[in-house]
Amino acid sequence: MTAAGGPERAFLTYSNNHIYVYPEHHDHDAADVFPANWPYMLVSQGSSYSDMPFVKALLMAMAAFSDETRDFLKDERLVAPTLQMVFRRTQKSVYTRDQYLSSLAHPTVFAAADLAPERMVALAAALKADEIPPMVRLDVEAEDFSDAAGLAGLSERLFSTPSAIARIWRSDAFSRTMTVSAAKTEDPNGRALVFEWVLLRGDPQKVRITPLNEQSSKVRISVDWHDDMRITPNAERTSNRVDIGVFASNGVHDSAPGFVSISFPLHQSRMYESVGDGSVMRLMSVDYSGKDRLKYFDPLLHWTADWQDEFEYNVNGEMTGWNRVFPEETLTLLSDGVTGANKPAPQHVLEMNGDRPQLSMANSEPFRD
């Protein structure tokens, strides 16, 4: 998910009849530390050999397809998406369509105890070639996630692949918006499609999904900043991610999901304040050190620094300056170009040195690592 070209290769295997199962090892223990969710593989809870029950169940389902159905799937390159649908639709906790279109069926990692191979075999054997659902294909048509955001000026676009889109929240903004289309999704038998967009993970009060046409093939997604999250309200395991699942229904079956994922730097501590009638939220402080949270973060994606920024605004809502609070000193910066000591404000540059940020001033030697 974080290697150069990795997501693109994962999609190419998925769309060419390959499906893989990987153990999560330590990526899904006390916390789900995956930066995204996607349908390109299955991930098993546990370490080595925890994947084998899933491999065997998938093989049994593959063997249960009729010859006509299996040939159709191979020709249409829908083996992997269909196996994903069969697997997710028949877990022990999933018996109804509403349950399938919920977080019950689409966690990041799956437990072998939830496998129901006999139900997988039954659904696969009953699946007819002219009922096969499509593979979801997504496009981002507009967004305010950028290629250079936050102090480090890093991209927020982790990957954009046809069945999974992942973003990293680096901006100081309280709300972000995307317009996402699934209009390129085509049913292999030419059936008309209707789309379901489902919040699988995240606070329903902070995520808004607005359909933009009758089939819901295009939606506007608005997401507010999230603080600490659990993968479900009553779960022990924590998460730093919002997941939205996208399903195409051809009137007979719902497809395997496509995903839109947004991960948050929750090792940071942020404080926002409402302005006026509460419709505007502005950032008041952000602690980059993570010292109060002690949360794991992926050093390929995020960084820390030993300071806290505290922002100040005038009556018009314009930022007038901020205090950069270090453990032993505070640097006051004003937006009019002078520091608290009435000297020319230094030009600050944040550069990444491996996985660590180095803050330097363009008109002096680096002063903080």
Coordinates of C-alpha atoms in Angstrom, one line a residue:
M1 CA 0.0 0.0 0.0
T2 CA 2.9 2.4 0.6
A3 CA 5.5 1.1 -1.9
A4 CA 6.0 2.9 -5.2
G5 CA 3.8 1.1 -7.8
G6 CA 2.5 -1.3 -5.2
P7 CA -1.2 -0.3 -5.4
E8 CA -1.1 -0.3 -9.2
R9 CA 0.4 -3.8 -9.2
A10 CA -2.2 -5.0 -6.7
F11 CA -5.0 -3.8 -8.9
L12 CA -3.5 -5.4 -12.0
T13 CA -3.4 -8.8 -10.3
Y14 CA -6.9 -8.3 -9.0
S15 CA -8.3 -7.4 -12.4
N16 CA -6.4 -10.4 -14.0
N17 CA -8.0 -13.2 -12.0
H18 CA -5.4 -13.3 -9.1
I19 CA -6.4 -13.2 -5.4
Y20 CA -3.9 -13.4 -2.6
V21 CA -4.2 -13.9 1.2
Y22 CA -1.7 -12.4 3.6
P23 CA -1.4 -12.7 7.4
E24 CA -1.6 -9.3 9.1
H25 CA 1.1 -10.3 11.6
H26 CA 1.4 -7.1 13.8
D27 CA -0.5 -4.7 11.6
H28 CA -3.9 -5.4 13.2
D29 CA -3.5 -6.2 16.9
A30 CA -4.2 -3.4 19.4
A31 CA -4.7 -1.0 16.5
D32 CA -5.5 -1.3 12.8
V33 CA -2.5 0.4 11.3
F34 CA -3.3 -0.2 7.7
P35 CA -3.4 3.2 5.8
A36 CA -6.3 2.0 3.6
N37 CA -8.8 -0.7 2.9
W38 CA -9.0 -2.4 -0.6
P39 CA -10.4 -5.5 -2.2
Y40 CA -7.2 -6.6 -4.0
M41 CA -6.4 -9.2 -1.4
L42 CA -7.7 -10.8 1.8
V43 CA -5.8 -10.3 5.1
S44 CA -6.0 -12.9 7.8
Q45 CA -5.9 -12.2 11.6
G46 CA -2.7 -13.7 12.9
S47 CA 0.7 -14.6 11.7
S48 CA 2.2 -17.3 9.5
Y49 CA -0.3 -20.0 8.4
S50 CA -3.3 -18.0 9.6
D51 CA -3.9 -17.5 5.9
M52 CA -4.4 -21.1 5.0
P53 CA -8.0 -21.6 6.0
F54 CA -8.9 -18.7 3.7
V55 CA -6.9 -20.2 0.8
K56 CA -8.6 -23.5 1.2
A57 CA -12.1 -21.9 1.4
L58 CA -11.4 -19.8 -1.8
L59 CA -10.3 -23.0 -3.6
M60 CA -13.4 -24.8 -2.6
A61 CA -15.6 -21.9 -3.8
M62 CA -13.6 -21.8 -7.1
A63 CA -14.2 -25.5 -7.6
A64 CA -17.9 -25.1 -6.9
F65 CA -18.5 -22.7 -9.8
S66 CA -20.2 -24.4 -12.8
D67 CA -18.0 -24.8 -15.8
E68 CA -20.0 -22.1 -17.6
T69 CA -19.7 -19.6 -14.7
R70 CA -16.0 -20.3 -14.2
D71 CA -15.3 -19.8 -17.9
F72 CA -17.3 -16.6 -18.0
L73 CA -15.4 -15.3 -14.9
K74 CA -12.0 -16.1 -16.5
D75 CA -12.9 -14.5 -19.8
E76 CA -14.4 -11.3 -18.1
R77 CA -11.4 -11.2 -15.7
L78 CA -13.9 -11.2 -12.7
V79 CA -12.6 -14.3 -10.8
A80 CA -11.1 -12.2 -7.9
P81 CA -14.0 -9.7 -7.5
T82 CA -16.5 -12.5 -7.6
L83 CA -14.6 -14.6 -5.0
Q84 CA -14.4 -11.5 -2.8
M85 CA -18.2 -11.0 -3.1
V86 CA -18.8 -14.7 -2.3
F87 CA -16.4 -14.7 0.6
R88 CA -17.7 -11.5 2.2
R89 CA -21.4 -12.3 1.6
T90 CA -21.2 -15.7 3.4
Q91 CA -19.3 -14.9 6.6
K92 CA -20.9 -16.2 9.8
S93 CA -22.0 -12.7 10.8
V94 CA -23.5 -11.8 7.4
Y95 CA -26.9 -13.2 6.4
T96 CA -28.9 -10.3 5.0
R97 CA -28.2 -7.7 2.3
D98 CA -28.2 -5.0 5.0
Q99 CA -25.5 -6.8 6.8
Y100 CA -23.5 -7.2 3.6
L101 CA -23.8 -3.5 3.0
S102 CA -22.3 -2.7 6.5
S103 CA -19.0 -2.8 8.3
L104 CA -19.7 -6.4 9.4
A105 CA -18.7 -7.7 6.0
H106 CA -15.8 -5.5 5.1
P107 CA -13.2 -5.1 7.9
T108 CA -9.5 -4.6 6.9
V109 CA -8.6 -8.0 8.4
F110 CA -10.7 -11.2 8.7
A111 CA -10.8 -13.9 11.4
A112 CA -10.8 -17.5 10.5
A113 CA -13.6 -18.1 13.0
D114 CA -16.0 -16.1 10.8
L115 CA -15.4 -18.4 7.8
A116 CA -18.3 -20.4 6.5
P117 CA -16.8 -22.6 3.7
E118 CA -20.1 -24.5 3.2
R119 CA -22.0 -21.3 2.6
M120 CA -19.3 -20.1 0.2
V121 CA -19.6 -23.4 -1.8
A122 CA -23.4 -23.1 -1.9
L123 CA -23.4 -19.5 -3.2
A124 CA -20.7 -20.2 -5.7
A125 CA -22.5 -23.3 -7.0
A126 CA -25.7 -21.3 -7.4
L127 CA -24.1 -18.3 -9.2
K128 CA -25.1 -18.2 -12.9
A129 CA -23.0 -16.6 -15.6
D130 CA -25.7 -14.0 -16.5
E131 CA -25.9 -12.9 -12.8
I132 CA -22.3 -12.0 -12.2
P133 CA -21.9 -8.5 -10.7
P134 CA -19.3 -6.1 -12.1
M135 CA -16.0 -4.9 -10.7
V136 CA -16.4 -1.4 -9.3
R137 CA -14.4 1.3 -11.1
L138 CA -13.9 4.6 -9.4
D139 CA -12.6 8.1 -10.5
V140 CA -12.0 11.2 -8.4
E141 CA -13.5 14.1 -10.4
A142 CA -12.7 16.8 -7.9
E143 CA -11.1 17.1 -4.4
D144 CA -9.4 19.4 -2.1
F145 CA -6.7 16.9 -1.1
S146 CA -3.5 18.2 -2.7
D147 CA -0.1 17.2 -3.9
A148 CA 1.6 19.4 -1.3
A149 CA -0.1 19.9 2.1
G150 CA 0.9 20.6 5.7
L151 CA 4.2 21.8 7.0
A152 CA 6.2 19.2 5.1
G153 CA 4.4 20.0 1.8
L154 CA 3.8 16.2 1.2
S155 CA 1.2 14.7 -1.1
E156 CA -2.1 13.7 0.4
R157 CA -2.8 11.3 -2.5
L158 CA -1.6 7.9 -1.3
F159 CA -3.0 6.1 -4.3
S160 CA -5.8 6.3 -6.9
T161 CA -6.6 2.9 -8.4
P162 CA -9.8 1.8 -10.1
S163 CA -11.3 -0.1 -7.1
A164 CA -9.6 1.7 -4.2
I165 CA -8.7 5.3 -3.5
A166 CA -6.7 6.4 -0.5
R167 CA -5.9 9.8 0.9
I168 CA -3.8 11.0 3.9
W169 CA -5.1 14.0 5.8
R170 CA -2.1 16.4 6.1
S171 CA -3.9 19.8 5.8
D172 CA -4.9 22.0 8.7
A173 CA -8.4 22.2 7.4
F174 CA -11.3 20.9 9.5
S175 CA -13.4 19.6 6.5
R176 CA -12.4 18.0 3.2
T177 CA -14.5 17.3 0.1
M178 CA -14.2 14.8 -2.8
T179 CA -16.5 14.2 -5.8
V180 CA -16.1 10.5 -6.8
S181 CA -17.7 8.7 -9.8
A182 CA -18.4 5.0 -10.4
A183 CA -19.9 5.7 -13.8
K184 CA -17.2 3.6 -15.6
T185 CA -18.5 0.5 -13.8
E186 CA -20.1 -1.8 -16.4
D187 CA -22.1 -4.9 -15.8
P188 CA -20.6 -7.8 -17.7
N189 CA -24.1 -8.8 -18.9
G190 CA -25.3 -5.3 -19.7
R191 CA -27.7 -5.1 -16.7
A192 CA -28.6 -1.7 -15.4
L193 CA -26.7 -0.7 -12.2
V194 CA -27.6 1.1 -9.1
F195 CA -24.9 2.1 -6.6
E196 CA -24.7 2.0 -2.8
W197 CA -22.2 4.2 -0.9
V198 CA -21.8 3.1 2.7
L199 CA -19.9 4.5 5.6
L200 CA -18.0 1.4 6.8
R201 CA -15.8 3.2 9.4
G202 CA -15.9 6.7 10.9
D203 CA -18.3 9.0 12.7
P204 CA -21.7 9.3 10.9
Q205 CA -21.9 12.8 12.3
K206 CA -18.7 13.8 10.5
V207 CA -19.1 12.1 7.1
R208 CA -21.7 13.2 4.6
I209 CA -22.3 11.3 1.3
T210 CA -24.5 13.1 -1.2
P211 CA -25.7 11.4 -4.4
L212 CA -25.4 13.6 -7.4
N213 CA -27.6 11.6 -9.8
E214 CA -30.5 9.1 -9.7
Q215 CA -28.3 5.9 -9.9
S216 CA -25.9 7.3 -7.3
S217 CA -23.1 6.7 -9.7
K218 CA -21.6 10.0 -8.6
V219 CA -21.5 11.4 -5.1
R220 CA -20.0 14.2 -3.1
I221 CA -18.2 13.1 0.0
S222 CA -17.5 15.5 2.8
V223 CA -15.4 14.5 5.8
D224 CA -14.6 16.4 9.0
W225 CA -11.5 15.9 11.1
H226 CA -11.7 12.8 13.3
D227 CA -10.0 12.3 16.6
D228 CA -9.5 8.9 18.2
M229 CA -11.6 6.2 16.6
R230 CA -12.4 2.6 17.3
I231 CA -13.0 0.2 14.3
T232 CA -16.6 -0.1 15.6
P233 CA -18.2 1.8 18.5
N234 CA -17.9 -1.1 21.0
A235 CA -14.6 -2.5 19.7
E236 CA -11.3 -2.4 21.6
R237 CA -9.1 -2.1 18.5
T238 CA -8.5 1.5 17.4
S239 CA -8.1 2.9 13.9
N240 CA -7.0 6.1 12.3
R241 CA -9.1 5.7 9.2
V242 CA -12.4 6.5 7.6
D243 CA -13.6 3.9 5.0
I244 CA -16.4 4.3 2.5
G245 CA -17.6 1.2 0.6
V246 CA -19.0 1.4 -2.9
F247 CA -21.2 -1.4 -4.2
A248 CA -22.8 -1.9 -7.7
S249 CA -26.1 -3.8 -7.7
N250 CA -27.2 -5.4 -11.0
G251 CA -30.6 -6.3 -9.6
V252 CA -29.5 -9.9 -8.6
H253 CA -26.3 -9.5 -6.7
D254 CA -24.3 -6.7 -5.1
S255 CA -20.7 -6.5 -6.2
A256 CA -17.5 -6.8 -4.2
P257 CA -16.8 -3.4 -2.7
G258 CA -14.7 -0.6 -4.0
F259 CA -13.2 1.6 -1.3
V260 CA -12.5 5.3 -0.5
S261 CA -10.2 5.5 2.5
I262 CA -8.9 8.6 4.4
S263 CA -6.3 8.1 7.1
F264 CA -5.6 10.7 9.8
P265 CA -2.4 11.6 11.6
L266 CA -3.8 10.7 15.0
H267 CA -0.4 10.7 16.7
Q268 CA -0.9 14.5 16.4
S269 CA -3.1 16.3 18.9
R270 CA -5.3 19.0 17.2
M271 CA -7.8 21.5 18.7
Y272 CA -10.3 23.3 16.5
E273 CA -12.7 26.1 17.5
S274 CA -16.1 27.0 16.0
V275 CA -16.6 30.5 14.7
G276 CA -19.8 32.5 14.7
D277 CA -22.8 30.2 14.1
G278 CA -20.5 27.1 14.3
S279 CA -20.5 26.6 10.5
V280 CA -16.8 27.5 10.3
M281 CA -14.1 25.7 12.3
R282 CA -10.5 26.9 12.6
L283 CA -7.4 25.3 13.9
M284 CA -6.3 26.7 17.3
S285 CA -3.4 24.4 18.0
V286 CA -1.6 21.3 16.8
D287 CA 1.0 19.3 18.8
Y288 CA 3.3 17.4 16.3
S289 CA 5.2 15.6 19.0
G290 CA 2.6 13.0 19.8
K291 CA 4.0 12.8 23.3
D292 CA 0.6 12.8 24.9
R293 CA -0.7 10.0 22.7
L294 CA 2.1 7.5 22.2
K295 CA 0.4 6.2 19.1
Y296 CA 2.2 4.1 16.5
F297 CA 2.5 5.9 13.1
D298 CA 4.0 4.7 9.8
P299 CA 7.2 6.6 9.3
L300 CA 6.8 6.2 5.5
L301 CA 3.7 8.3 5.7
H302 CA 4.0 10.6 8.8
W303 CA 6.5 12.5 10.8
T304 CA 6.8 14.0 14.3
A305 CA 8.5 17.1 15.7
D306 CA 9.1 18.4 19.2
W307 CA 6.9 21.4 19.1
Q308 CA 3.3 22.6 19.3
D309 CA 1.9 25.5 17.2
E310 CA -0.7 27.7 18.7
F311 CA -2.5 30.0 16.3
E312 CA -4.0 33.5 16.8
Y313 CA -6.7 35.3 14.7
N314 CA -8.1 38.8 14.5
V315 CA -11.7 39.7 14.6
N316 CA -12.1 39.1 10.8
G317 CA -10.9 35.5 11.2
E318 CA -7.5 36.2 9.6
M319 CA -4.5 34.5 11.2
T320 CA -2.3 37.1 12.8
G321 CA 0.5 34.8 13.9
W322 CA 1.3 31.8 16.0
N323 CA 3.5 30.6 18.8
R324 CA 5.8 27.6 18.2
V325 CA 6.2 26.1 21.6
F326 CA 9.3 24.0 22.1
P327 CA 10.1 22.1 25.3
E328 CA 12.4 24.8 26.5
E329 CA 11.5 27.9 24.5
T330 CA 8.7 29.6 22.5
L331 CA 9.1 31.3 19.2
T332 CA 6.5 33.9 18.3
L333 CA 5.8 34.4 14.6
L334 CA 3.5 37.1 13.2
S335 CA 1.9 37.1 9.8
D336 CA 3.0 40.7 9.1
G337 CA 6.6 39.6 8.8
V338 CA 8.0 40.5 12.2
T339 CA 8.7 38.2 15.2
G340 CA 7.7 39.0 18.8
A341 CA 11.2 40.6 19.2
N342 CA 10.4 43.0 16.3
K343 CA 13.0 41.4 14.1
P344 CA 12.6 40.2 10.5
A345 CA 10.8 36.9 10.6
P346 CA 12.9 33.9 9.6
Q347 CA 12.0 32.0 6.5
H348 CA 11.1 28.6 7.8
V349 CA 11.7 25.5 5.6
L350 CA 10.7 22.0 6.7
E351 CA 12.6 19.2 5.0
M352 CA 12.4 15.5 5.6
N353 CA 15.6 13.9 6.7
G354 CA 14.7 10.2 6.3
D355 CA 11.6 9.9 8.5
R356 CA 12.4 12.9 10.6
P357 CA 11.6 16.5 9.9
Q358 CA 14.3 19.2 10.0
L359 CA 13.1 22.7 10.4
S360 CA 15.6 25.3 9.2
M361 CA 15.7 29.0 8.5
A362 CA 16.7 30.1 5.0
N363 CA 18.6 33.1 6.4
S364 CA 20.6 31.1 9.0
E365 CA 21.9 27.7 10.0
P366 CA 19.4 25.0 10.8
F367 CA 18.3 25.5 14.4
R368 CA 16.2 22.5 15.2
D369 CA 16.3 18.8 14.2

